[in-house]
XYZ file of C-alpha atoms in Angstrom:
563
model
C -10.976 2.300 -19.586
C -11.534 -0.490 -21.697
C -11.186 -3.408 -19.235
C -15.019 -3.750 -18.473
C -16.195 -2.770 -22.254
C -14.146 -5.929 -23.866
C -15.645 -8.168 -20.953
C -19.063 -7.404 -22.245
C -18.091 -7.352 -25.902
C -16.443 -11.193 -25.090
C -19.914 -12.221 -23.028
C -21.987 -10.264 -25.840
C -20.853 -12.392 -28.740
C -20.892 -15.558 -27.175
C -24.554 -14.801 -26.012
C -25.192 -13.461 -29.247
C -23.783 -16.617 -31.229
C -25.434 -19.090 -28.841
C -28.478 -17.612 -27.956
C -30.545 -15.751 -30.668
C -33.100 -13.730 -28.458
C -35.636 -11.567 -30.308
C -38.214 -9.825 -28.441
C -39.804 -6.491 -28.395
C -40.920 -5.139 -24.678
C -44.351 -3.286 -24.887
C -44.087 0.707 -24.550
C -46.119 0.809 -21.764
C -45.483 -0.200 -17.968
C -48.519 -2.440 -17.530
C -48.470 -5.887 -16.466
C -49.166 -8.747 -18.930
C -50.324 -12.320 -19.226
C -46.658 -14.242 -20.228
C -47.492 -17.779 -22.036
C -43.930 -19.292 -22.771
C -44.120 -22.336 -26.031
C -41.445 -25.100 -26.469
C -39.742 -24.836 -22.801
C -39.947 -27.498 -20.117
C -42.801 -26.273 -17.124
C -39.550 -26.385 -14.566
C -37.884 -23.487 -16.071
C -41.155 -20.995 -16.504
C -41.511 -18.281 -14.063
C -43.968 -19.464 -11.040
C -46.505 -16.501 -11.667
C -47.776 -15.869 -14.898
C -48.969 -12.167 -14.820
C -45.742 -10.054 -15.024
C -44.771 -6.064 -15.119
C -43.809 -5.520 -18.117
C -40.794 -3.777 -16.913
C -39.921 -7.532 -15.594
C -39.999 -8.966 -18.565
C -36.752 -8.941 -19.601
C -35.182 -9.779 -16.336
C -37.434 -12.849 -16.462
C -36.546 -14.039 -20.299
C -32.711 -13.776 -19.053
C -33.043 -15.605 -16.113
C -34.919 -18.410 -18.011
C -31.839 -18.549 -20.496
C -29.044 -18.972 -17.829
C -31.180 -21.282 -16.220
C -31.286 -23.713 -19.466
C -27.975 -22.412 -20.203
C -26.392 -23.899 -16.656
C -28.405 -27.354 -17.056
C -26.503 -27.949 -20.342
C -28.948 -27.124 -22.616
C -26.152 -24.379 -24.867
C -28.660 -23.915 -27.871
C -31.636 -22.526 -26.387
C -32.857 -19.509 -27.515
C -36.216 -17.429 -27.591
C -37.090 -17.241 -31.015
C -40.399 -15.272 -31.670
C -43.212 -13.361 -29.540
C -47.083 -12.675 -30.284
C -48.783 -10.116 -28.315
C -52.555 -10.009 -28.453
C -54.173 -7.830 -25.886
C -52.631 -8.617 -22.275
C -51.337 -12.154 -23.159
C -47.452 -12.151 -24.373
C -46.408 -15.160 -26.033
C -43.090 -16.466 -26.084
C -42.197 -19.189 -28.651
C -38.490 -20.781 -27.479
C -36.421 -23.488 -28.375
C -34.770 -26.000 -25.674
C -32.954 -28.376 -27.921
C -30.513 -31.325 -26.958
C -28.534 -31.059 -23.599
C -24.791 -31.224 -23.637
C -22.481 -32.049 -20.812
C -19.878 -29.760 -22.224
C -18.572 -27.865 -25.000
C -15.521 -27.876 -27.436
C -13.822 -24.214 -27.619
C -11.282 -23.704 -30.161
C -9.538 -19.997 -31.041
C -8.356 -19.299 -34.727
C -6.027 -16.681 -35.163
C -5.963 -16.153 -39.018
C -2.603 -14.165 -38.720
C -1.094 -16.251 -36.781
C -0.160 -13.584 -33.732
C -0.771 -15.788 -31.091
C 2.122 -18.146 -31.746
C 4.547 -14.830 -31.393
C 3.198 -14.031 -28.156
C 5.239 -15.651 -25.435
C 3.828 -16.752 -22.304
C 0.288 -16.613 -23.820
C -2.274 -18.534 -21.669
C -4.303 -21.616 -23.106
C -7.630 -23.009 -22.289
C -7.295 -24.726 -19.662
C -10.007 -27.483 -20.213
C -10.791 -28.490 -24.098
C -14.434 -29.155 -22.498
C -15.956 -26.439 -20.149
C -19.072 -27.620 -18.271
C -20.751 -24.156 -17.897
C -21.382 -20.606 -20.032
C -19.543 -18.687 -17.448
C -16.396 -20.849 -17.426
C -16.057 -20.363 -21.387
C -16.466 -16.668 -20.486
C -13.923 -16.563 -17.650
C -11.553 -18.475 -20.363
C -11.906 -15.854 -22.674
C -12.109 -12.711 -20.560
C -8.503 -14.304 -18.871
C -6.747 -14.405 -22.644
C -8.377 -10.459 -22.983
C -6.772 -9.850 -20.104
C -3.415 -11.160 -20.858
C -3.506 -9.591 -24.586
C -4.501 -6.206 -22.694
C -2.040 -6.471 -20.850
C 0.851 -7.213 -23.510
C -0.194 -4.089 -26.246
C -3.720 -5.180 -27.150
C -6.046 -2.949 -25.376
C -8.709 -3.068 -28.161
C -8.648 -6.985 -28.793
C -11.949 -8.943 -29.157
C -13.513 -12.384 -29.899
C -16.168 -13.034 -32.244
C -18.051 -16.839 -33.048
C -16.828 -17.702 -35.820
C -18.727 -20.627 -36.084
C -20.535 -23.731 -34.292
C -20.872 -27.223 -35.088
C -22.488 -30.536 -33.102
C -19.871 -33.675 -33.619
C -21.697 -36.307 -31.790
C -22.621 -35.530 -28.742
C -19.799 -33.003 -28.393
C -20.559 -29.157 -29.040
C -17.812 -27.273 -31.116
C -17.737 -23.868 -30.811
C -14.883 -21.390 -32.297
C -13.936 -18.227 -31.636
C -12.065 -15.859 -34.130
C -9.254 -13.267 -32.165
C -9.381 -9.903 -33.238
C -5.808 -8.612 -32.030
C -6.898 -5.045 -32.873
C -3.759 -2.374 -32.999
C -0.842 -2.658 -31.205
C -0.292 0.077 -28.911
C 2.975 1.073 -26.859
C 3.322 4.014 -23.994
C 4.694 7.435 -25.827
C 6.298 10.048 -23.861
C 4.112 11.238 -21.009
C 3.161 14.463 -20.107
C 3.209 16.484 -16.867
C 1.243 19.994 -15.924
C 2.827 22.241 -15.026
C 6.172 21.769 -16.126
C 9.120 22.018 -14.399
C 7.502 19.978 -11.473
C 8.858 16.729 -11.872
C 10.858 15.235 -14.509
C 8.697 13.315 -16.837
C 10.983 10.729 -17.143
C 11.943 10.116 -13.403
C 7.693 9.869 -13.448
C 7.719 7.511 -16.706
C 9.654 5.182 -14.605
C 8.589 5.532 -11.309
C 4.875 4.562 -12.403
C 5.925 2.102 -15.187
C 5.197 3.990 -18.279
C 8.133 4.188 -19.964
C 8.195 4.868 -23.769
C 8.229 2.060 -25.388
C 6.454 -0.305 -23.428
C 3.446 -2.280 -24.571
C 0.022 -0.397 -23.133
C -1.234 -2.140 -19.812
C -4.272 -0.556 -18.342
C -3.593 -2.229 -15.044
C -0.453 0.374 -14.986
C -2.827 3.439 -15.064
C -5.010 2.109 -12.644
C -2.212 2.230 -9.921
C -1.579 5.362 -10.861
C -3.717 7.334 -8.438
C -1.756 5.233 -5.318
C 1.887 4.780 -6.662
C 1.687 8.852 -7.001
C 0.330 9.019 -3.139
C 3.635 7.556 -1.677
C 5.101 10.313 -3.147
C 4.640 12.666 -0.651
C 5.874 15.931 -2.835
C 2.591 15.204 -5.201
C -0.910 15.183 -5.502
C -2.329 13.477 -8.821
C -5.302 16.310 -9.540
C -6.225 14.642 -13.149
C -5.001 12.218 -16.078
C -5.673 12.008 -19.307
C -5.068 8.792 -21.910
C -5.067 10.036 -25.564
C -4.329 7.063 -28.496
C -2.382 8.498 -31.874
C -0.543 6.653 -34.493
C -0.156 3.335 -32.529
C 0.486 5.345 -29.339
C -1.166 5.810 -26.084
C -0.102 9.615 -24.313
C -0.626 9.731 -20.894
C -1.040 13.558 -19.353
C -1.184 13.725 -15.631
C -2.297 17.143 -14.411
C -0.174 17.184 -10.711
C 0.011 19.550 -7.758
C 2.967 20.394 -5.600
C 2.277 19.645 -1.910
C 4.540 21.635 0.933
C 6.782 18.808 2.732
C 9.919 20.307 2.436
C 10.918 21.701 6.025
C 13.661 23.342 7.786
C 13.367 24.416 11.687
C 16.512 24.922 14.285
C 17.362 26.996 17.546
C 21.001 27.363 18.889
C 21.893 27.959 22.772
C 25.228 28.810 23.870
C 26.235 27.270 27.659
C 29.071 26.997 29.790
C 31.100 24.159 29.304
C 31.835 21.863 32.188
C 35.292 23.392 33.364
C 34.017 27.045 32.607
C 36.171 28.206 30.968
C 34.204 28.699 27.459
C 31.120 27.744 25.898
C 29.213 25.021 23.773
C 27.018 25.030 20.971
C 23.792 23.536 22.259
C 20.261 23.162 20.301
C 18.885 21.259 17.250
C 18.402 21.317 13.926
C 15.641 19.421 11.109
C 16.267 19.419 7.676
C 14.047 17.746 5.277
C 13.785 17.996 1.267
C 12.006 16.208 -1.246
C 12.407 15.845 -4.674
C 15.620 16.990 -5.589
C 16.735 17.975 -9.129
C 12.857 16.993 -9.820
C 13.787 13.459 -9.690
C 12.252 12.152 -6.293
C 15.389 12.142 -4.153
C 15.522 12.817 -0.375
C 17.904 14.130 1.943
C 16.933 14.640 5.909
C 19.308 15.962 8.604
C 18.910 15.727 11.866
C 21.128 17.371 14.769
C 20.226 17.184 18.545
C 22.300 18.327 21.230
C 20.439 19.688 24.028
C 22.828 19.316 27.022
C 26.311 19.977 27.085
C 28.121 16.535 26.205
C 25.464 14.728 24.273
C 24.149 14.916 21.447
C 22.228 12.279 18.069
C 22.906 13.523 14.666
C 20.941 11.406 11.738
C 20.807 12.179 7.921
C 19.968 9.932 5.238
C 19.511 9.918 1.432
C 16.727 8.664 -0.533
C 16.948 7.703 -4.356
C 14.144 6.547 -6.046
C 14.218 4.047 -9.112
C 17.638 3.307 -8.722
C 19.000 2.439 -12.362
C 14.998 2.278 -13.342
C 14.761 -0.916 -11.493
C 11.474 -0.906 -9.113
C 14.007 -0.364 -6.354
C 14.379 2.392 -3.955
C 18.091 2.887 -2.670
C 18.769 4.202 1.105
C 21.557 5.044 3.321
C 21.916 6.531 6.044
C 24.166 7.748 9.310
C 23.772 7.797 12.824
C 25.600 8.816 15.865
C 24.781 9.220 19.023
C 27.396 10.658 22.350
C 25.413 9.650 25.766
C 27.518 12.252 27.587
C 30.796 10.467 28.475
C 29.366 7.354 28.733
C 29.576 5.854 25.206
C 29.701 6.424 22.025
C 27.457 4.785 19.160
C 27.710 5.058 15.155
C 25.562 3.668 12.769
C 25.835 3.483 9.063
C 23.156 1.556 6.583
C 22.302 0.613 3.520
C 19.233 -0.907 1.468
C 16.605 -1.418 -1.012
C 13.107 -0.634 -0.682
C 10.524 -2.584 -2.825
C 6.512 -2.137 -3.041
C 4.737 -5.375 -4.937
C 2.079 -3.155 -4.404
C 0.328 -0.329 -3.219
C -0.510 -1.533 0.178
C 2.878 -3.088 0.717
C 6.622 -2.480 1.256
C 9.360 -4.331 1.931
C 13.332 -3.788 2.401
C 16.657 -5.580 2.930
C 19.275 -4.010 4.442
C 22.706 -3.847 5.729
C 23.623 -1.988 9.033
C 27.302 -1.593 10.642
C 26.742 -0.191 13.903
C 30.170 0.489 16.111
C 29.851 1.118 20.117
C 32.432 2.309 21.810
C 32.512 3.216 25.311
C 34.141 6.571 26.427
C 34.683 6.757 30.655
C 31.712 4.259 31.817
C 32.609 4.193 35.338
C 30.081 1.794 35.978
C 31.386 -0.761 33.165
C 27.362 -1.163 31.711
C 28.554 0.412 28.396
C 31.089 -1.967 26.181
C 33.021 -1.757 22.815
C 31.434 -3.289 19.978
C 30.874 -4.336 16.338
C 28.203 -5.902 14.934
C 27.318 -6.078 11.052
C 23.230 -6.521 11.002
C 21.510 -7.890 8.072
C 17.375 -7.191 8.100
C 14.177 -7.546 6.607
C 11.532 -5.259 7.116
C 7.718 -5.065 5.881
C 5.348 -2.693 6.239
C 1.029 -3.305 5.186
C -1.336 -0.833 5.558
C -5.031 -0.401 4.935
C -5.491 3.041 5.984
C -8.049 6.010 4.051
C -5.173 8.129 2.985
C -1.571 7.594 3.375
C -0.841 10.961 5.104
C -3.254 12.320 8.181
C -5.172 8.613 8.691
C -8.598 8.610 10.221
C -9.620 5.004 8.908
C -7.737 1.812 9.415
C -4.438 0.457 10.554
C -1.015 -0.392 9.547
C 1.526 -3.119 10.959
C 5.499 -2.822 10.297
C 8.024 -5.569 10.801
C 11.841 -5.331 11.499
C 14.203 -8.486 11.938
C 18.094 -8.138 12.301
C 20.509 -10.751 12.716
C 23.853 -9.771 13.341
C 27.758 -10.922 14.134
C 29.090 -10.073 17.111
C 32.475 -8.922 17.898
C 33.012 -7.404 21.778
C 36.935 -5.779 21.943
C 37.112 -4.129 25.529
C 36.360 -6.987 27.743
C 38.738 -7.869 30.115
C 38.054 -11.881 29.855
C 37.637 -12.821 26.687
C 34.681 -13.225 25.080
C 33.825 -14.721 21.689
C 32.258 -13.947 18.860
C 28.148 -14.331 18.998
C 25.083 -13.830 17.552
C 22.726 -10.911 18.165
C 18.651 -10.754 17.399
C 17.291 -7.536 17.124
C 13.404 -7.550 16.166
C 10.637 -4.691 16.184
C 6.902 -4.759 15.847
C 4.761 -2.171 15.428
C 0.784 -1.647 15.045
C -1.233 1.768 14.448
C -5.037 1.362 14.129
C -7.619 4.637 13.672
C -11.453 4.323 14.149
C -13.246 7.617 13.371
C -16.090 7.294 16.009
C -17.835 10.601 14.640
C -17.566 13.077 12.102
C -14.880 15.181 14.168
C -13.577 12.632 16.780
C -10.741 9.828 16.406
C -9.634 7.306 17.872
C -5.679 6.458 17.589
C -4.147 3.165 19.118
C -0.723 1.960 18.611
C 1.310 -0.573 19.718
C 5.274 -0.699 19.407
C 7.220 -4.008 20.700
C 11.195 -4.506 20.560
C 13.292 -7.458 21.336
C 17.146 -7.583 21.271
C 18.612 -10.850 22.416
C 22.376 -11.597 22.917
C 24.264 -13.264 26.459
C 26.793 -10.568 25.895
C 24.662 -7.132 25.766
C 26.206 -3.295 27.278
C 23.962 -0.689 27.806
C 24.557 0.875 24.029
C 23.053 -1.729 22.623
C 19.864 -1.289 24.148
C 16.844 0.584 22.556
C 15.881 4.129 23.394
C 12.324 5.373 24.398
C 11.009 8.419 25.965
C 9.538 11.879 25.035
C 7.646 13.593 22.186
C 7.671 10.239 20.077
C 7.419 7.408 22.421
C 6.633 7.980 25.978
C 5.394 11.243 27.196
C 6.119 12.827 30.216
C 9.293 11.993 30.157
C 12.691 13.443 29.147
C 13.667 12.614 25.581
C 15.760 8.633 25.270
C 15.252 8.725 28.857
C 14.922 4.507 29.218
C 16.752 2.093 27.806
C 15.052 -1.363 27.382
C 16.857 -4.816 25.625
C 12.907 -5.947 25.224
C 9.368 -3.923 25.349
C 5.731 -3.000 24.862
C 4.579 0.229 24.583
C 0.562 1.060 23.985
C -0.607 4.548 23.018
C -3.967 5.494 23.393
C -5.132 9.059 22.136
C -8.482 10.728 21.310
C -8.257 13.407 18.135
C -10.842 15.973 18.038
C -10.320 17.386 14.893
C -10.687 20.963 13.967
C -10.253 20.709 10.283
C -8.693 18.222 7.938
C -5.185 18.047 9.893
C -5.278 20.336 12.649
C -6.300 18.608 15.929
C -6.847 18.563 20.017
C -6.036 15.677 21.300
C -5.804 13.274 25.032
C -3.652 10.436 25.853
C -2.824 7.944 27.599
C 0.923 5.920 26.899
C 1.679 2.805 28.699
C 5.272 0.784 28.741
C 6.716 -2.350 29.971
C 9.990 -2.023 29.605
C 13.221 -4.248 31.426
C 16.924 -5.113 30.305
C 19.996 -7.625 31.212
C 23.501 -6.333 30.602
C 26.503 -7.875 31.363
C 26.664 -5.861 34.718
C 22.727 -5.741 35.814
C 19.296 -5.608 35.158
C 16.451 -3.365 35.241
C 12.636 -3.335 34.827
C 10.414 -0.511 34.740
C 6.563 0.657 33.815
C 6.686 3.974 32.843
C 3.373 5.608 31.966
C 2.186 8.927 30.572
C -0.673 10.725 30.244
C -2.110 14.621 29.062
C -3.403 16.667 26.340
C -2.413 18.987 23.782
C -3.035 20.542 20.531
C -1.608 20.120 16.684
C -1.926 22.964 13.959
C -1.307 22.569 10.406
C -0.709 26.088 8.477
C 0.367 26.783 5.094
C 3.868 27.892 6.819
C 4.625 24.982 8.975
C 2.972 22.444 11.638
C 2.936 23.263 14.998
C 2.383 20.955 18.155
C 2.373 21.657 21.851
C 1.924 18.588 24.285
C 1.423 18.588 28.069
C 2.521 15.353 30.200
C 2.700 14.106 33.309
C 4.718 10.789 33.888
C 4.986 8.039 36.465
C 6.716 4.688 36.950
C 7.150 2.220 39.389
C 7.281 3.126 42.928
C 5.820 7.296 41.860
C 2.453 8.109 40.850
C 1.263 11.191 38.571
C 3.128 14.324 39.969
C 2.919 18.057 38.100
C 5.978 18.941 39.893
C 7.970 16.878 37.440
C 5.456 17.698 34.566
C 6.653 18.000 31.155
C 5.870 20.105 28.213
C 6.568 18.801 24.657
C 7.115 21.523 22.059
C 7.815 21.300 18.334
C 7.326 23.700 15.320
C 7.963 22.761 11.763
C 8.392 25.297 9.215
C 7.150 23.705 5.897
C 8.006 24.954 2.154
């Protein structure tokens, strides 16, 4: 609000102190005969017959012209108009190299101010530097409770052949953050908000902090910022933020009962999605997730999200998972970290994984029994239109894990190692018309160890990765995977769409290797509804030695009640 209005009041009074510019622009929009008096013939304007409507563009551009050659005391001091001749009467005066800048501060403020930036040259060779001096202590004193603090010339003086020019600080009223406000109530906790967008009562006003309001209020995927408010009382700013709820809370499931493999009962078979944001109003997240859709398998994940952990700018994770590959093996996963966004276009996390194999009745001796403590850093940049339902841009993510380690099952010995375990991934949209989309994305994983079982490998295929296929149908120790798709969009998020998926995909266990290009390709159709989102997909697959074949054809079903 008041960033760009004490840039101009800064520029204003040094122009004003400096440069004493009095002229009166005729009423009407003729063009005029412009004489200029007392100015050197380099710095007049090459014709002399101007629009009167360009006359003031043309006496400013003479000024910064003098101005940048040194000369700091020129001014335009009179006019006389007589028919269609204008003439200007100005003063040049004595070039200087530089100029001497100097700040008072009366009460003495300054020295209380810690961290409070200095001028970095005594002598500044140009008008703008002195103005980029001054606009970067405005910004600093904005930035610590000053929001309405100016500088005014005090006074001038020529020493010599030096310049001296000082500027009197006008600290203006301290102001500090009050308690802020949220429409409607009972939304969000205003002081879970206070603290997630750094507005916390009691700290000094920054404009900078409402400025990221807008995007720090995006990633929160429960809210939509509709309009905000900044009201100034009694040494207090009041901040009122008129939100909207948005629907990403979602529950969806289906149960099966089958015979289990001796027949003589039955198992539970199906899945089941839990999602909910912002619990107890505060931000947190919980998500469930439980597959099991043939007898003897089955992935469960859940995970908990806590925002502003202590009121630090950290986010807090953890999370489980487990999968059972029939009786093959057996994998469990639990991690923790800490999320952290130095700004709205990035995130970053460290983190702590503990993921135990163990292998059931692996006839075949590819799956092993395990542990490996992972430690990882992960990034993630995007420059996309809007955060949820892209059209416009692209985002890259980064994963690297290092881990210990420790094999128990083998029947020779084997020591203790170290594992790599790194992930790439790249999504980039390009709206080719008003309707139409284009969606590419590329996702690359690399684990590396001499000692790797088949549950240690990555897991692609299906809905997410590779369509056409089975869901976790591969397994890969290293891959690329491109996705190609065209959106035509019906509205705002609902969508028919082609594509095209392409893998390279191979591994080396202990016991083998295998390499592999699977490919899919086919249409389908999303829907987004006020009561859920619902997506039907239509693949064919192929892979090395089989082309495209609709016997073995797949259809990729999902619906996601939303509330």
């Amino acid at each position: 609000m008041y960033r760009h209005f004490r840039k101009h009041i800064a520029s204003f009074y040094f122009v004003l102190g400096i440069i004493n510019c009095a002229y009166t622009q005729p009423s009407d929009s003729t063009s005029v005969v412009v004489v200029f008096e007392g100015i050197d013939e380099k710095y007049l304007p090459k014709k002399s017959r101007i629009d009167s409507a360009e006359i003031e563009v043309t006496k400013r551009t003479l000024i910064s012209e003098m101005r940048s050659d040194g000369f700091w005391l020129a001014s335009l001091d009179s006019v006389k108009y007589a028919e269609d001749t204008l003439i200007i009467f100005g003063y040049q005066g004595k070039s200087f190299d530089a100029i001497e800048v100097s700040i008072t501060d009366k009460k003495n403020v300054v020295s209380k101010l810690s961290r409070f930036p200095k001028i970095k040259s005594r002598q500044l060779s140009s008008p703008d530097r002195v103005e980029s001096e001054i606009v970067e202590l405005l910004d600093y004193l904005e930035a610590n409770g000053y929001p309405f603090a100016s500088f005014t010339l005090d006074s001038t003086q020529m020493l010599e052949e030096t310049l001296q020019v000082f500027f009197q600080l006008n600290l203006g009223t301290r102001i500090t953050y009050d308690s802020l406000e949220v429409k409607p109530a009972g939304l969000v906790k205003p002081v879970f908000l206070s603290k997630y967008l750094g507005l916390g009562y009691g700290k000094n006003y920054d404009e900078r902090d409402l400025l990221e309001v807008k995007d720090k209020i995006e990633y929160l995927p429960f809210l939509s910022l509709v309009n905000m408010n900044t009201s100034f009382q009694l040494k207090k700013a009041k901040v009122m933020l008129d939100l909207e709820s948005r629907k990403v809370n979602y529950f969806d499931g289906i149960l099966g009962l089958v015979p289990d493999r001796d027949g003589e009962g039955v198992e539970v078979t199906g899945e089941l999605d839990l999602s909910i944001n912002n619990l107890f109003q505060s931000g947190k997240k919980i998500e469930v997730n439980w597959k099991k859709l043939e007898p003897g398998s089955q992935q469960l994940h859940a995970s908990y999200l806590h925002p502003i952990l202590l009121g630090s700018p950290l986010d807090f994770y953890f999370a489980l998972d487990q999968i059972r590959q029939d009786t093959v093996y057996s994998n469990r996963s639990l991690k923790l970290a800490f999320d952290y966004r130095p700004s709205r276009r990035v995130s970053m996390r460290i983190s702590y994984e503990s993921l135990l194999g163990n292998e059931l009745d692996d006839q075949s001796g590819a799956s092993g029994d395990f542990n490996i403590d992972y430690y990882g850093l992960a990034a993630t940049w995007h420059k996309l239109d809007q955060l949820y339902n892209p059209k416009e841009g692209f985002k890259m993510a980064w994963t690297g894990n290092i881990g210990r380690k420790s094999i128990t099952n083998s029947v020779t010995p084997i020591p203790e190692s170290t594992q790599y375990r790194l992930q790439a991934e790249l999504e980039w949209y390009k709206r080719i018309s008003n309707r139409s989309v284009i969606y590419l994305a590329s996702q690359n994983g690399l684990i590396f160890n001499d000692y790797l079982y088949l549950n240690d490998l990555f897991r692609l295929g299906g809905l997410q990765t590779i369509r056409g296929f089975n869901e976790l149908e591969f397994f890969a120790s290293k891959y690329t995977l491109i996705n190609l798709e065209w959106r035509y969009y019906l509205d705002t998020s609902s969508y028919l769409v082609a594509f095209y998926d392409q893998s390279f995909l191979s591994y080396e266990i202990l016991n083998g290797d295998y390499s592999d290009r699977p490919a899919g390709l086919g249409a389908g159709m999303q829907f987004m509804t006020e009561r859920g989102n619902f997506k039907i997909l239509y693949g064919l697959g192929k892979r090395d030695g089989e082309s495209f074949s609709f016997v073995n054809s797949k259809i990729h079903f999902g619906y996601t009640a939303i509330f």
